[in-house]
Short mmCIF file of C-alpha atoms in Angstrom, two decimals:
data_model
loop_
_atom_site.label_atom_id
_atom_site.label_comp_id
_atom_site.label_asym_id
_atom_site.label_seq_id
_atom_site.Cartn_x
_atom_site.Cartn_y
_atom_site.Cartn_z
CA UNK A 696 -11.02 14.87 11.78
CA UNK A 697 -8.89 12.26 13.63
CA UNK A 698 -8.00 8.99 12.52
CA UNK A 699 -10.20 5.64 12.65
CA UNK A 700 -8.09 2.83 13.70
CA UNK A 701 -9.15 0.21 11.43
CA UNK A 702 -6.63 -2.61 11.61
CA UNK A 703 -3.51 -2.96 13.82
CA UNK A 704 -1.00 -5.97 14.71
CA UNK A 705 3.09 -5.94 15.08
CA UNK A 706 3.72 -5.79 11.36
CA UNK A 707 1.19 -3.22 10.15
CA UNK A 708 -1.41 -0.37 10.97
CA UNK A 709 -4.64 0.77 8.68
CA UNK A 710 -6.31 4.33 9.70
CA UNK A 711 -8.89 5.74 7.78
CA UNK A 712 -10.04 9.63 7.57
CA UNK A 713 -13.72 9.72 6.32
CA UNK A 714 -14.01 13.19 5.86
CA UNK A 715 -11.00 12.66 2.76
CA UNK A 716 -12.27 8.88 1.58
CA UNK A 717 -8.43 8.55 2.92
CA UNK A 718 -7.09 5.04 4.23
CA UNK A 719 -3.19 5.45 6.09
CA UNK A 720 -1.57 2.27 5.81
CA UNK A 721 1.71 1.53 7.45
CA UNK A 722 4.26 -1.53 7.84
CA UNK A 723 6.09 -1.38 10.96
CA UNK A 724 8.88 -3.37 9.78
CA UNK A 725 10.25 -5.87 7.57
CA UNK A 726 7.75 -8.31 6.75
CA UNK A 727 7.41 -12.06 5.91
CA UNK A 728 5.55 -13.65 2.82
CA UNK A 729 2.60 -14.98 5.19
CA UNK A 730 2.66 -11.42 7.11
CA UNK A 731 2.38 -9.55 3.33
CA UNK A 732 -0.83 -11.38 2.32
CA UNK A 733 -2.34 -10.59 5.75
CA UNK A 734 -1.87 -6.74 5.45
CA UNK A 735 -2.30 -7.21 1.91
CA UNK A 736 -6.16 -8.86 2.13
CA UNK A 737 -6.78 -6.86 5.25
CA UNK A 738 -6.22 -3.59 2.90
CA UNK A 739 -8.64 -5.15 0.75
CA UNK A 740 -11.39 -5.66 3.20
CA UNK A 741 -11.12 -2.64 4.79
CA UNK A 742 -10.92 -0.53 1.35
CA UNK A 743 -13.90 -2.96 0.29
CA UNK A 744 -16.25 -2.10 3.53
CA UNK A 745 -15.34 1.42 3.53
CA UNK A 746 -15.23 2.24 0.12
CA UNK A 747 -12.54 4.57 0.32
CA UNK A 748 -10.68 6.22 -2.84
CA UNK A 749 -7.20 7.26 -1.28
CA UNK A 750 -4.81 5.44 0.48
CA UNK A 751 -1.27 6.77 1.18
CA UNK A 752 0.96 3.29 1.90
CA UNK A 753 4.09 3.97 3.68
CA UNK A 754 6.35 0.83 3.05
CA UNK A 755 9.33 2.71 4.19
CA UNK A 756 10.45 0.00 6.42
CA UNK A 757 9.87 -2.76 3.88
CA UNK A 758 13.36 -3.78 2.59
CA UNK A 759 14.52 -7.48 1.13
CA UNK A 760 11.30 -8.52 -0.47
CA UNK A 761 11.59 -12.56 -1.52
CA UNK A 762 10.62 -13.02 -4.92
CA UNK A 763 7.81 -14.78 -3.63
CA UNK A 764 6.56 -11.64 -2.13
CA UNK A 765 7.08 -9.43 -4.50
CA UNK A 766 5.25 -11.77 -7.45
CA UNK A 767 2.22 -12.16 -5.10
CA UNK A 768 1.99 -8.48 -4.48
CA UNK A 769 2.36 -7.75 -8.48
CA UNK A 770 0.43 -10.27 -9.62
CA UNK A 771 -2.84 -10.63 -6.57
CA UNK A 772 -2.30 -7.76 -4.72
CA UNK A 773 -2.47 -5.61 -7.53
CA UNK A 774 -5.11 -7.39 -8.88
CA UNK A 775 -7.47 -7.07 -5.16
CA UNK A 776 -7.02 -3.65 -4.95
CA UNK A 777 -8.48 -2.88 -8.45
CA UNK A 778 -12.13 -4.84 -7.27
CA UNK A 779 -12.73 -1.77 -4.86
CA UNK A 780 -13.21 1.87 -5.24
CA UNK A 781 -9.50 2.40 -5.42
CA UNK A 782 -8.51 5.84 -7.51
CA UNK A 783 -4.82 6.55 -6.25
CA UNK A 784 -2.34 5.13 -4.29
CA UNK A 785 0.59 7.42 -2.94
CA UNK A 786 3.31 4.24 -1.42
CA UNK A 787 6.09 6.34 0.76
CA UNK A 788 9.29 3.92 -0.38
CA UNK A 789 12.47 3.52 1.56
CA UNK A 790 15.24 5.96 0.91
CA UNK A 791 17.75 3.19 0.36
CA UNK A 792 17.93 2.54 -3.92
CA UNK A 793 17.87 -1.53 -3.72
CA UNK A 794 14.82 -1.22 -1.31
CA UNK A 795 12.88 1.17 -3.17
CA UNK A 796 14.02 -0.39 -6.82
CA UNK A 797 12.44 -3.32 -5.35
CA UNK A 798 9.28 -2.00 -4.55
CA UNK A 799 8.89 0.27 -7.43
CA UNK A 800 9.53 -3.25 -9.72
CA UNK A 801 6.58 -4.60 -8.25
CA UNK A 802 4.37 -1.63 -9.61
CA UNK A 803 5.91 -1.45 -13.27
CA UNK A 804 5.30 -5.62 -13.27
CA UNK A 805 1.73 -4.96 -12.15
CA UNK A 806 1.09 -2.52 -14.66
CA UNK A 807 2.38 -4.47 -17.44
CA UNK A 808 0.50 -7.89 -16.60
CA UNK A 809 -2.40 -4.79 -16.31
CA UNK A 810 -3.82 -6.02 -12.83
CA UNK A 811 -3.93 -2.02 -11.72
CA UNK A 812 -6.90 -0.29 -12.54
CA UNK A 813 -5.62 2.84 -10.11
CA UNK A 814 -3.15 5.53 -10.59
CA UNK A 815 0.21 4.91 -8.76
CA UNK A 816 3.16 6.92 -7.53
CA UNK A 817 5.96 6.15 -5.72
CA UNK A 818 7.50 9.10 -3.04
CA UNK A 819 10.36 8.87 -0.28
CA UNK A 820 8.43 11.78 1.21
CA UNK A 821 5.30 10.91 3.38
CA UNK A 822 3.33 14.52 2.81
CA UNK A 823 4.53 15.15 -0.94
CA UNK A 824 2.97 11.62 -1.25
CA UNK A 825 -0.48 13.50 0.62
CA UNK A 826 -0.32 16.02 -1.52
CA UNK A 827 -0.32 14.09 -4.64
CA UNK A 828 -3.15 12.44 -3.53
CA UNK A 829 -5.44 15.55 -3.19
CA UNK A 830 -4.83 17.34 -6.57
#
């Protein structure tokens, strides 16, 4: 089944497969605070209206997170995610160690302040990250 285009702008891109309760996010490119809390909030309203249970989030273009960023997406990004139907997310990291360090920090502080109420896994590979997703 093809892909429902559900949100799109410069930064970022939200498909969703029905058939697989699937959402496929994506961040074009390095992102500002302000642009991180619009993806982030439009990921919640899109899982909230559609009720889907996957989502595969490829932030492989995200490097240099400000603190700021990375405490809102720990602390309330995190935290919106676990009021939907949310089972597992699959995030496709960057390749580069300080990049992906980064974003897999934001997860561990999530999970410790226990905001997630969702399994997590980090990949650098975009279908090993599908296939987690489906067993």
């Amino acid at each position: 089944m093809p892909l429902e285009l559900k949100y799109s702008s410069d930064f970022y891109r939200i498909e969703e497969d029905t058939s697989r309760s699937l959402l496929q996010t994506e961040w074009l490119r390095p992102v500002q605070m302000h642009e991180m809390v619009t993806g982030g909030t439009m990921l919640y309203e899109v899982l909230s209206q559609t009720g889907a249970t996957l989502v595969v989030a490829d932030a492989s273009k995200l490097t240099n997170l400000s603190t700021e960023t990375k405490e809102w997406m720990s602390s309330k990004f995190y935290e919106l995610l676990s009021k939907t139907q949310l089972k597992k997310l699959a995030r496709v990291v960057p390749e580069a160690l300080f990049s992906r360090l980064a974003l897999e920090s934001v997860v561990t502080r999530a999970e410790a302040i226990g905001v997630t109420k969702f399994n997590v896994c980090n990949f650098t590979d975009p279908q090993k990250a599908l296939d987690w997703l489906f067993k």
